[in-house]
Coordinates of C-alpha atoms in Angstrom, one line a residue:
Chain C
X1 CA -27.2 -33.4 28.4
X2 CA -25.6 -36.9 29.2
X3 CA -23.3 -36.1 26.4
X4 CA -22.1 -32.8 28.3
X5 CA -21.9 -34.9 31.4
X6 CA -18.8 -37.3 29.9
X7 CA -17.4 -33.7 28.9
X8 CA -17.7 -31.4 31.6
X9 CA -15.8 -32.1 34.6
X10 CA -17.7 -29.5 36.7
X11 CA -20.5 -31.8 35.7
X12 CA -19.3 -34.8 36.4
X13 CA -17.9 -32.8 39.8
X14 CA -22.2 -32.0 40.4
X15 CA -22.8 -35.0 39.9
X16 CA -20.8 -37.0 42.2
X17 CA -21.9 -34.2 44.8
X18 CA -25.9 -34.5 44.4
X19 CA -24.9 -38.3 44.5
X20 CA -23.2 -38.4 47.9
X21 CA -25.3 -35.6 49.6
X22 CA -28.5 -37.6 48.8
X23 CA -26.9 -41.2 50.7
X24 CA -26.1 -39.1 53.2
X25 CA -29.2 -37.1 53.4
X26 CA -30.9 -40.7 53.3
X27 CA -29.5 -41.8 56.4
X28 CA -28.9 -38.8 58.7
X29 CA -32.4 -37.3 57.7
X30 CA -34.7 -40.8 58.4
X31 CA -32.6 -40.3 62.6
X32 CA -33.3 -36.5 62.4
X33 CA -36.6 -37.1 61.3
X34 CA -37.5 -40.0 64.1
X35 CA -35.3 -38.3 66.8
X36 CA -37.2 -35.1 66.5
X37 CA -34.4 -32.9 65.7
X38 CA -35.5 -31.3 62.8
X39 CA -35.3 -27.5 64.2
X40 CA -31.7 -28.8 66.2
X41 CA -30.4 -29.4 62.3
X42 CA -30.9 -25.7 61.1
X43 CA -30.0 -24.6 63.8
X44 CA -26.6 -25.9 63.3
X45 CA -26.8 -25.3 59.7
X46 CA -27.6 -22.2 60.0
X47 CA -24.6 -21.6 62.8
X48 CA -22.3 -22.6 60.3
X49 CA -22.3 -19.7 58.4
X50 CA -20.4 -17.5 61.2
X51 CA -17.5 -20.2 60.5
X52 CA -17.8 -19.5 56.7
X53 CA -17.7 -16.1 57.1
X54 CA -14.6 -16.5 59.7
X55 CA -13.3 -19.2 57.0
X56 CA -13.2 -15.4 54.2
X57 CA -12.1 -13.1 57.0
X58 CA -8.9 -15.2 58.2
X59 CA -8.3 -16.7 54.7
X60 CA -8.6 -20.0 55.3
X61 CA -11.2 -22.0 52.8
X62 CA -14.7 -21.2 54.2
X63 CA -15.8 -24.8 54.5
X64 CA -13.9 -25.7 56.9
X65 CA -14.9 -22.6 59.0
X66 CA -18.4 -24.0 58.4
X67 CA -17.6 -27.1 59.7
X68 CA -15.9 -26.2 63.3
X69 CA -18.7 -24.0 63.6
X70 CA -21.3 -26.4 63.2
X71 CA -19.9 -28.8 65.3
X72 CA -19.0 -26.4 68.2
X73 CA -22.8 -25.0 67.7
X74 CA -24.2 -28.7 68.2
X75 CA -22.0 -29.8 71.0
X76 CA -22.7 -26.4 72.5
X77 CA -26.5 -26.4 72.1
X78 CA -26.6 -30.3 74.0
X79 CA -23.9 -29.1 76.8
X80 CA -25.7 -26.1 77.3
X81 CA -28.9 -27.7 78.0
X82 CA -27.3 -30.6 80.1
X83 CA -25.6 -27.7 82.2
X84 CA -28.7 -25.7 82.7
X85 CA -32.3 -26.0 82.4
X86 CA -32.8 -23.8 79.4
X87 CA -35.3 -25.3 76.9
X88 CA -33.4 -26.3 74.0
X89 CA -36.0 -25.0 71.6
X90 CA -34.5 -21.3 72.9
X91 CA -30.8 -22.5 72.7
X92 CA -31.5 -23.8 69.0
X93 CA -33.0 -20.3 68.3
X94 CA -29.8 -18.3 70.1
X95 CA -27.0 -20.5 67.7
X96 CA -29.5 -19.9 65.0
X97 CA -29.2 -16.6 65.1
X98 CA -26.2 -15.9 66.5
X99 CA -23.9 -17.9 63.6
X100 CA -25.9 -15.5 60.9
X101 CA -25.1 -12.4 62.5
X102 CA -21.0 -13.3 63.2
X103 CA -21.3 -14.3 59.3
X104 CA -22.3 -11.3 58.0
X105 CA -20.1 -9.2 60.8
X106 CA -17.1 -11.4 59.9
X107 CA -17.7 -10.9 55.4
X108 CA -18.0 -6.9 56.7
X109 CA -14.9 -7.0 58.1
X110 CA -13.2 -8.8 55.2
X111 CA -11.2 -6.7 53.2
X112 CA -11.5 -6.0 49.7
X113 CA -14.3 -6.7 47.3
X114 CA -16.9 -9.0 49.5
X115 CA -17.7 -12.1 48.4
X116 CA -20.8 -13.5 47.3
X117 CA -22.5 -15.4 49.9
X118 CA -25.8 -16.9 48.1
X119 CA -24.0 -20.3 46.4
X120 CA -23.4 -21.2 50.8
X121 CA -27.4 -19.6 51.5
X122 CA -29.0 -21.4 48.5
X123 CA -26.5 -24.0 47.2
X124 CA -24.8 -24.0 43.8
X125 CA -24.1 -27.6 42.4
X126 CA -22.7 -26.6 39.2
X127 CA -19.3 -25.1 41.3
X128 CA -18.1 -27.6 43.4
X129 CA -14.9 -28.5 43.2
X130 CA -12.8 -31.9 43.0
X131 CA -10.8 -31.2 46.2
X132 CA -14.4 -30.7 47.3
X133 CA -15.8 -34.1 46.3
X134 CA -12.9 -35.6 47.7
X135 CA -13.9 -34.2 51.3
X136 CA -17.6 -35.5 50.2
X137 CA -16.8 -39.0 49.8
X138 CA -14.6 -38.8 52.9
X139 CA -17.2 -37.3 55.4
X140 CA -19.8 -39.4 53.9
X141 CA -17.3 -42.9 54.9
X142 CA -17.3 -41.6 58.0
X143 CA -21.1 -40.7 58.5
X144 CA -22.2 -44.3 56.8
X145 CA -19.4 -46.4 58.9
X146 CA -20.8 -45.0 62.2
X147 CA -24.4 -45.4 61.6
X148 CA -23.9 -49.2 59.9
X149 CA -21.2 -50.5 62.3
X150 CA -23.6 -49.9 65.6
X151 CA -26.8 -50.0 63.8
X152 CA -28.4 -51.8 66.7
X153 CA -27.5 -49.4 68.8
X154 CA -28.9 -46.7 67.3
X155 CA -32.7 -48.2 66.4
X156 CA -32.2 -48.9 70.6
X157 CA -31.1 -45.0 71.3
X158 CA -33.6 -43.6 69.1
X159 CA -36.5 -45.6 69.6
X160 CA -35.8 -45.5 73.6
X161 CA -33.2 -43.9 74.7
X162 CA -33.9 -44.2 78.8
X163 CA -34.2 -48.0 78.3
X164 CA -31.0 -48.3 76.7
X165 CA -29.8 -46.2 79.4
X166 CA -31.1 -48.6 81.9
X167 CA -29.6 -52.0 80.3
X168 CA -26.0 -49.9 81.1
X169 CA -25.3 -48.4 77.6
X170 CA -23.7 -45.2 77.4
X171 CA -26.0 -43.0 75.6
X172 CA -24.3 -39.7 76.0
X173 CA -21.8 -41.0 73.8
X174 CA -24.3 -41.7 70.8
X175 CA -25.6 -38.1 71.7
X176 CA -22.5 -36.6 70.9
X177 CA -21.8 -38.9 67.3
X178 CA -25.0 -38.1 66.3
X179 CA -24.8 -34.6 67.0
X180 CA -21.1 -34.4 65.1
X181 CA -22.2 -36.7 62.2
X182 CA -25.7 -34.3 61.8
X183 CA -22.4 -31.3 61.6
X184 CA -20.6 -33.3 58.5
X185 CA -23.8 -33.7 57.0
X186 CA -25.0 -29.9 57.3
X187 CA -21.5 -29.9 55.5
X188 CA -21.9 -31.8 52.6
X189 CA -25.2 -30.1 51.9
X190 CA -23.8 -26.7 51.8
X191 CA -22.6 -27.0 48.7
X192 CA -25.2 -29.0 46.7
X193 CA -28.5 -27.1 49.0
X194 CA -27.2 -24.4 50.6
X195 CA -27.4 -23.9 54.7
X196 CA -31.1 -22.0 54.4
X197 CA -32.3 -24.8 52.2
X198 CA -30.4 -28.5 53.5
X199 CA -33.3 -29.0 56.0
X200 CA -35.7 -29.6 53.1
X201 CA -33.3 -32.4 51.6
X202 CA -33.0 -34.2 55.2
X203 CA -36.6 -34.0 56.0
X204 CA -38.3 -34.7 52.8
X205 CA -37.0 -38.0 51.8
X206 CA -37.7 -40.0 55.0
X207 CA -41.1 -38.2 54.8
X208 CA -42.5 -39.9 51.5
X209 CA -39.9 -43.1 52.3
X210 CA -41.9 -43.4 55.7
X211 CA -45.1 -44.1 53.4
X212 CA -43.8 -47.5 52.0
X213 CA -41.7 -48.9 55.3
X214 CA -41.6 -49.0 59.1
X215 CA -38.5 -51.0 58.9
X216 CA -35.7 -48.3 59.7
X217 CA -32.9 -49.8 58.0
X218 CA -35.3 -49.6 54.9
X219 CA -36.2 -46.1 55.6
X220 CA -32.9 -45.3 55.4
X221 CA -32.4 -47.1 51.7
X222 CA -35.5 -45.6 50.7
X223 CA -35.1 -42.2 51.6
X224 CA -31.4 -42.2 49.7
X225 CA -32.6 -43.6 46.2
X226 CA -35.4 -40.9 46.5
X227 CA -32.6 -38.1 47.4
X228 CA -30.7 -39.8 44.7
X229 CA -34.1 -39.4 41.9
X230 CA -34.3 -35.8 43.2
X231 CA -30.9 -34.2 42.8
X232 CA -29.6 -35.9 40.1
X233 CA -33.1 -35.0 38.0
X234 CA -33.0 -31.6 39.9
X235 CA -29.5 -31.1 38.5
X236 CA -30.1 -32.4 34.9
X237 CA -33.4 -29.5 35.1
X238 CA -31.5 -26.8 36.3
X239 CA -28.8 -27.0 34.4
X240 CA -31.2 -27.2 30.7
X241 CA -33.3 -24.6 32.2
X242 CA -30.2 -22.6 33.7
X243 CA -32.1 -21.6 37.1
X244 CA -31.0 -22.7 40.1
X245 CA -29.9 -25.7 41.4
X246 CA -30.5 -26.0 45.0
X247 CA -34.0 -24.6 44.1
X248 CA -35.0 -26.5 41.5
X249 CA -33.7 -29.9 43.7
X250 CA -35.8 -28.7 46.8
X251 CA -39.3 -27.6 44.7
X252 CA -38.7 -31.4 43.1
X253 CA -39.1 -32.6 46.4
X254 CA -41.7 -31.2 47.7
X255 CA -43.4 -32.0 44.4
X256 CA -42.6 -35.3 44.8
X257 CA -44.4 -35.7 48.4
X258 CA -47.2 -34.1 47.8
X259 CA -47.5 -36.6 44.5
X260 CA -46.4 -39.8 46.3
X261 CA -48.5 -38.7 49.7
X262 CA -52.0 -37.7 47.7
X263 CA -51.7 -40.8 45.7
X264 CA -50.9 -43.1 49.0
X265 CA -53.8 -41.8 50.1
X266 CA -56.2 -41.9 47.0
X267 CA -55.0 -45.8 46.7
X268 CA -55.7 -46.4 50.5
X269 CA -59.1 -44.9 50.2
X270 CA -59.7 -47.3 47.4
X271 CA -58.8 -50.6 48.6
X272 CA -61.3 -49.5 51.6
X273 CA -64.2 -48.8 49.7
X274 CA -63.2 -52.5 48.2
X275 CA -63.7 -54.1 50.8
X276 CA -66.6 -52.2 52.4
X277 CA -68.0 -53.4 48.5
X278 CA -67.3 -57.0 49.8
X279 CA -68.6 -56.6 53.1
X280 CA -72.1 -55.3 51.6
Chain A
X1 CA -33.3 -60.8 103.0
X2 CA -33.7 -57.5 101.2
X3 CA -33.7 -57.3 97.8
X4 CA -33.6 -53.3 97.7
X5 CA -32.6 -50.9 100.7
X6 CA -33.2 -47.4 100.7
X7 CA -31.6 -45.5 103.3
X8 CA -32.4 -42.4 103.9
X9 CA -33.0 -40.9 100.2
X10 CA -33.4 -37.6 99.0
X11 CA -33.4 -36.0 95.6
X12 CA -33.7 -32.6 94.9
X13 CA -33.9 -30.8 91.5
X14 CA -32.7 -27.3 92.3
X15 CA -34.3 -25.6 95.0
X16 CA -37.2 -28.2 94.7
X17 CA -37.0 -31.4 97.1
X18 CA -38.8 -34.1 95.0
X19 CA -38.4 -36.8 97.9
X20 CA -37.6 -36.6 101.1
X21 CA -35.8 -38.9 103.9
X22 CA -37.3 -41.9 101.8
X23 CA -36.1 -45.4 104.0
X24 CA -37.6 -48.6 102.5
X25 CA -37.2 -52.0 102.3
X26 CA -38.1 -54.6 99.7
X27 CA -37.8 -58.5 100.7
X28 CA -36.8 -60.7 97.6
X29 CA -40.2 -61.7 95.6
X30 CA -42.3 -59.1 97.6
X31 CA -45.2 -57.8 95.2
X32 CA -44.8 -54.0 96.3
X33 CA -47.4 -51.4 94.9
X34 CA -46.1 -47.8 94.6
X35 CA -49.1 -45.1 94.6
X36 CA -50.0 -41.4 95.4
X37 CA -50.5 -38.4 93.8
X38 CA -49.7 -37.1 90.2
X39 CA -45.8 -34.9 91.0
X40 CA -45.9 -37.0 94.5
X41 CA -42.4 -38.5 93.4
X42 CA -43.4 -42.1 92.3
X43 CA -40.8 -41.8 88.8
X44 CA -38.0 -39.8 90.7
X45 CA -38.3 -42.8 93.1
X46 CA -37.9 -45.3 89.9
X47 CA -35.5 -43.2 88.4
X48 CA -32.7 -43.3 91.0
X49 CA -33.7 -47.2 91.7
X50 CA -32.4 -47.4 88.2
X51 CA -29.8 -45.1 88.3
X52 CA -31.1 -42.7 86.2
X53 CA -30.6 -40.2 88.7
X54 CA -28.2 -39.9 91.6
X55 CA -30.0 -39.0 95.3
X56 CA -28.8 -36.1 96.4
X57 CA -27.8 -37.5 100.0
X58 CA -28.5 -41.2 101.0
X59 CA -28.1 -44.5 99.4
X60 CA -29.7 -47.4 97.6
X61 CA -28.7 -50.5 96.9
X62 CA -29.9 -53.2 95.3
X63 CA -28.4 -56.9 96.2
X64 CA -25.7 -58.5 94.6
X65 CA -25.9 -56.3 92.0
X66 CA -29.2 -57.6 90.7
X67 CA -30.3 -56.5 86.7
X68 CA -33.4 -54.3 87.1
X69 CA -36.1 -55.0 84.0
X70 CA -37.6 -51.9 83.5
X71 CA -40.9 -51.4 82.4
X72 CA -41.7 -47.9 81.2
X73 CA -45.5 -46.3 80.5
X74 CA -46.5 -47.5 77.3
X75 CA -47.9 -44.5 76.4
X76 CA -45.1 -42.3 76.3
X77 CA -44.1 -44.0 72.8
X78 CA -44.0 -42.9 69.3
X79 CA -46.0 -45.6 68.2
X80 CA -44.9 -44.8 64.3
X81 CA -41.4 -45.7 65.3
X82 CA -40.1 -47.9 62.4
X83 CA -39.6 -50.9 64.5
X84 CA -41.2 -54.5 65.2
X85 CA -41.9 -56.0 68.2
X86 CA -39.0 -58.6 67.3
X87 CA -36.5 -55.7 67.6
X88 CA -38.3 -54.0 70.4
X89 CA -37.8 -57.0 72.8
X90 CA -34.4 -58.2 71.8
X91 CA -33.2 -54.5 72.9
X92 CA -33.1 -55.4 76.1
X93 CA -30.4 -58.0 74.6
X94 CA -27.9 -55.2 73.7
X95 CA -24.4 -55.6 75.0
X96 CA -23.1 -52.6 77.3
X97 CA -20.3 -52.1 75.6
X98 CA -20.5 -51.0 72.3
X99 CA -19.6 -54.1 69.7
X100 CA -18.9 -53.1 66.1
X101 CA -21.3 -55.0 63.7
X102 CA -22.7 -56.4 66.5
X103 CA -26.0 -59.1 65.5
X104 CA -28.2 -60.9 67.5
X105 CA -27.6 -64.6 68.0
X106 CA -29.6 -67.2 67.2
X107 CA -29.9 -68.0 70.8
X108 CA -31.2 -64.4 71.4
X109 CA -33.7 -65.0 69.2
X110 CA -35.2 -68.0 70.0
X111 CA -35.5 -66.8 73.7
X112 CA -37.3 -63.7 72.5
X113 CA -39.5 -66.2 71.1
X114 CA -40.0 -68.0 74.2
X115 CA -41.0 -65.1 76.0
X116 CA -43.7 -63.8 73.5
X117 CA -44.7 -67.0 73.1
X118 CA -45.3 -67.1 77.3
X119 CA -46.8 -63.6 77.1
X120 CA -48.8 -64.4 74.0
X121 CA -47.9 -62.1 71.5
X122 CA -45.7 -64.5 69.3
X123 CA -48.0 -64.2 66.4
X124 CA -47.2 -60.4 66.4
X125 CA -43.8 -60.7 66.1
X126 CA -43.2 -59.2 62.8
X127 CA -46.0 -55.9 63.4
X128 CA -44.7 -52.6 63.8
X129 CA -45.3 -51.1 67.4
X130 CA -48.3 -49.0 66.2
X131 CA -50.3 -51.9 64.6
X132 CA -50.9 -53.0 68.6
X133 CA -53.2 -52.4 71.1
X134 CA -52.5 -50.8 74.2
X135 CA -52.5 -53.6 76.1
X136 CA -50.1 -55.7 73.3
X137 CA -47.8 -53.2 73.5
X138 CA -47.9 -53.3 76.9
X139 CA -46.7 -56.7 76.4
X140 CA -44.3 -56.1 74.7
X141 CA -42.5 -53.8 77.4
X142 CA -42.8 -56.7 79.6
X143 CA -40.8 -58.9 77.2
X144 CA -38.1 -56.3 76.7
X145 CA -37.2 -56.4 80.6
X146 CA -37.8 -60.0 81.0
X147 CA -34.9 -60.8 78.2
X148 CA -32.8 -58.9 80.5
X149 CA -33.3 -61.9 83.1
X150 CA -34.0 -59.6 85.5
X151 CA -34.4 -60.4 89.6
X152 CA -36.3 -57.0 90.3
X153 CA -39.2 -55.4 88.0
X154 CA -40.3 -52.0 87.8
X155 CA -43.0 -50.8 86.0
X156 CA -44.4 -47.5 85.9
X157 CA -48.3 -47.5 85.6
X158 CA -48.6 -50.6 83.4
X159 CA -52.1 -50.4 83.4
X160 CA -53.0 -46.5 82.9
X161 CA -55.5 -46.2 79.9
X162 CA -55.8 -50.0 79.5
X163 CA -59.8 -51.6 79.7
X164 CA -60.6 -53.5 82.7
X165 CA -60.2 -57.4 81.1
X166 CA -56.5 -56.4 80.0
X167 CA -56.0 -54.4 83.0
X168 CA -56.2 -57.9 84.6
X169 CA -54.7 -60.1 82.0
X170 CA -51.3 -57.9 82.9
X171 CA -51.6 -58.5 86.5
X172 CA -52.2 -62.1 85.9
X173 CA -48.9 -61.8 83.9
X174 CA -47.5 -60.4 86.6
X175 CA -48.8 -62.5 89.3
X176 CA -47.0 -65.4 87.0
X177 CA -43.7 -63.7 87.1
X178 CA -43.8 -62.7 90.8
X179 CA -43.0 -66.7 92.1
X180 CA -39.5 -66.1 91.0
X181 CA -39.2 -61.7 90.9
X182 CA -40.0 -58.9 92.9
X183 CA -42.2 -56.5 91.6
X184 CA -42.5 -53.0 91.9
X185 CA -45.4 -51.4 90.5
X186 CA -46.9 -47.4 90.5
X187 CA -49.7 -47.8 90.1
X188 CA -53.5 -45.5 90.0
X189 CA -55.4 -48.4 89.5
X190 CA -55.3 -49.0 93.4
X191 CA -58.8 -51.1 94.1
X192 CA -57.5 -53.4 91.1
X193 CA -54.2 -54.1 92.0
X194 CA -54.9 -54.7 96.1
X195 CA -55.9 -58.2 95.0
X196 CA -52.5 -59.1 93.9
X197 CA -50.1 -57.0 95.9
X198 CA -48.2 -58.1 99.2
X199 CA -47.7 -54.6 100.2
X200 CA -48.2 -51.0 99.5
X201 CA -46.1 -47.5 99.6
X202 CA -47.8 -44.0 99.5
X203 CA -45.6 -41.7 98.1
X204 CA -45.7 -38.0 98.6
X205 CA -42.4 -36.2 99.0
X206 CA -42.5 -38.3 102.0
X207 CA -43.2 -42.0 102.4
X208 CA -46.1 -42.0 104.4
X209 CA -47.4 -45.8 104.7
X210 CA -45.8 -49.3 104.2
X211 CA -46.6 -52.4 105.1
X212 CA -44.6 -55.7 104.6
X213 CA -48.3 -58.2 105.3
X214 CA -49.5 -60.9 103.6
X215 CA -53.0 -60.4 105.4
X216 CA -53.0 -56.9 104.0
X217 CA -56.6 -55.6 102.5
X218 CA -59.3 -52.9 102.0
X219 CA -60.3 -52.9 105.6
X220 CA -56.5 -52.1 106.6
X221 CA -55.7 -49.2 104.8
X222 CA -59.4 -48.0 105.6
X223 CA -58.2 -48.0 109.7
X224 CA -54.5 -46.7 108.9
X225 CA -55.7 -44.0 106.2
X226 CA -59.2 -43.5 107.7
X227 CA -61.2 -43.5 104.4
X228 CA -61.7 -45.9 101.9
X229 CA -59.3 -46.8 99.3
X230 CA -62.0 -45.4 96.7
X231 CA -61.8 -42.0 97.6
X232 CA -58.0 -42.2 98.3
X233 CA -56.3 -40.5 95.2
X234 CA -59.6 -37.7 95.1
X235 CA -58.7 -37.1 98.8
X236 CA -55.2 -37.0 98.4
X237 CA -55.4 -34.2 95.5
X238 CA -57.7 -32.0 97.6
X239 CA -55.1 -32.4 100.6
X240 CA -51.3 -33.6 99.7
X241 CA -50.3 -33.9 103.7
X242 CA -52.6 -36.3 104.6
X243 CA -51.1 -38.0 108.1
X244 CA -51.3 -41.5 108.2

């Protein structure tokens, strides 16, 4: 296996790309996680499928359909429910939908042969592309420079976001980064996850790194080198077993919680009976 | 002088008028206590004192530009948010406008120390929120708009779901703070907090008493309202247009 990895380039391609999504995933996922937008992220993931299928329909490389339409779904969803009084639980639902049916219209009306559409649904590691890990590393400069250069700000916006309104900071204006940087990361993930399956690598991580720290910056670390562990042991398991990668990188996850959360547990239930022991 | 003027204030969300024709005056270091009923229009009151929301006719203003330290319900937090109480109270240090790589100061710090250290919860500096109590958390709001150096406080029911011995330890605090700030406090806690207040607002829609009196007590309210301050918030939910 590591001996393929210095001679493939589509390996050394997979793994540059499970490397970068999981940083990302790291940091965007612990704000998703803490801000409560969980359901807000697949619903622009899922939105950005209409723009991959436009991306096949005018020619143009799908990706970047994906990304307008994810970032015209998020800004949409948060204008929309400024404007009116719609719940935004409703709004998330419409985009949700709405970008999977223009997808499929948009392949349907491609001409030719139509493409296959499962390596954007479920991910597929093992065919990403050097032009693509170039626009990786890019996005993910972008996503890491704005959450470390007004760090302070953020911990302030997401722990309490009408106090920070209050002391004269303008939070509509973190609203809309966040919501843009959540778009790049949907992005990235397409790729590595797939759109059905990048909420599991957002929301796991900060889930078992939340056991270990209440410090956010550290939640943030945490939840990367645990992304990191995952797709880069997902990978080396798909690719030996040859099944799936986005799959196999998800099911580690989950595995991985339920092992880290259980045994969290277990160890907290001992050192209590230790000192109830003392106490007697 | 006047520390806050409201003239003539209405807010309305849609078709619904939340407040209505609201005209009130708070004198610098006046210890005002905001009550009535649960929807009555206490927080839309806060809210456009603090901006939050624009009135949809009248004014307020607030003099010379005064900060406002806010002080919101402590029990509207997440209290597994991954932060400390260090972090929580230098917040309310945050410049407005957004500075790259901006840090704390030293000088930052050490006054966020001086101010747990006055409110007593130094020793907890380094706890995440939800290793507090209530009434430390509490605490901690108060910290967070005091770093502000604020003239005028608001706080919105600083005392709901707190026992009786902290109930009072906070309005000792704020007793403390009150020879130098004016106070503005909605409250439900009403027979607690008449010991400490120089006047009191009933708000419902409409603002239905005030009373700028040092010499203002039980027996007062009894003659303006006609019942007892006991039964006030059980009589004012069986029958919101109460005349006083």
């Amino acid at each position: 296996m590591i001996e393929s990895l210095f001679r493939y380039s589509f390996l050394q391609n997979a793994f540059m790309a499970a490397f970068l999504a999981s940083i990302v995933c790291g940091i965007i996922g612990t704000i998703i996680v803490e801000k409560r937008l969980v359901s807000m992220s697949g619903g622009i993931a899922h939105a950005s499928f209409g723009g991959i299928g436009l991306g096949y329909l005018l020619g143009i490389e799908p990706i970047i359909g994906g990304l307008v339409f994810s970032i015209l779904a998020s800004l949409g969803i948060s204008t929309i429910k400024r404007k009116t009084n719609t719940n935004s639980d409703t709004l998330i639902g419409m985009f949700w939908a709405v970008g999977m049916a223009l997808g499929i219209l948009f392949i349907s009306l491609t001409p030719g042969y139509p493409p296959d559409m499962t390596s954007y649904l479920f991910g597929d590691i093992l065919t990403v592309s050097s032009i693509y890990i170039k626009m990786m590393a890019i996005l993910s400069i972008i996503i890491i420079f704005f959450i470390m250069s007004i760090f302070n700000y953020w911990r302030a916006y997401l722990f309490d976001e009408e106090f920070t309104k209050v002391i004269g900071v303008n939070v509509l204006v973190f609203e809309y980064i966040l919501f843009i940087l959540i778009a790049l990361t949907i992005v990235i993930l397409i790729k590595v996850v797939g759109i059905i399956l990048s909420i599991a690598l957002l929301t796991i991580p900060p889930a078992i790194a939340k056991l270990f720290t209440y410090n956010l910056k550290k939640m943030m670390i945490v939840s990367s080198l645990l992304g990191v562990v995952f797709s880069i042991s997902g990978l080396f398991i798909s690719y030996q077993y040859n099944i799936p990668s986005g799959s196999t990188i998800i099911l580690l996850s989950v595995i991985g919680y339920f092992v880290v959360g259980s045994s969290s547990k277990l160890f907290n239930k001992i050192k209590l009976y230790n000192v109830k022991k003392e106490l007697i | 002088m006047y520390d806050i003027e409201i003239n003539d204030v209405s807010v309305n969300y849609g078709p619904i008028c939340a407040l209505q024709n609201i005209n009130l005056k708070v004198k610098s270091k006046e210890f005002l206590g905001i009550i009535g009923p649960n929807g009555g229009g206490k927080t839309t009151l806060i809210k456009a004192l603090l901006g939050l929301l624009k009135p949809t006719i009248g004014s307020i203003s607030i003099k010379g530009n005064h900060t406002i330290g806010y002080v919101p319900q402590f029990t509207f937090f997440d209290r597994n948010f991954p932060i400390n109480v260090l972090d929580v109270i230098l917040m309310g240090r945050l410049p407005k406008k957004i500075s790259l790589f901006h840090r704390y100061s030293a000088k930052d710090k050490k006054r966020a120390e001086e101010i747990m250290d006055k409110l007593g919860i130094l020793e907890f500096k380094n706890r995440q929120i939800g290793q507090l109590s209530g009434g430390q958390l509490q605490k901690v709001l108060i910290g967070r708009a005091l770093i502000t150096d604020p003239k005028i406080l608001i706080l919105d029911e600083p005392t709901a779901s707190l026992d009786t011995k902290t109930k009072k330890e906070i309005y000792e605090i704020l007793k403390m703070l009150n020879e130098d700030k004016t106070i503005l406090i909605v409250s439900h806690d009403i027979e607690e907090l008449f010991s400490y207040i120089d006047s009191v607002t009933y708000i419902n829609k409409k603002l239905h008493y005030h009373k700028n009196d040092s010499s203002l007590n039980h027996e007062d309210i009894k003659k303006s309202c006609g019942y007892s301050v006991k039964l006030f918030r059980e009589k004012e939910i069986q029958n919101d247009r109460i005349i006083i």
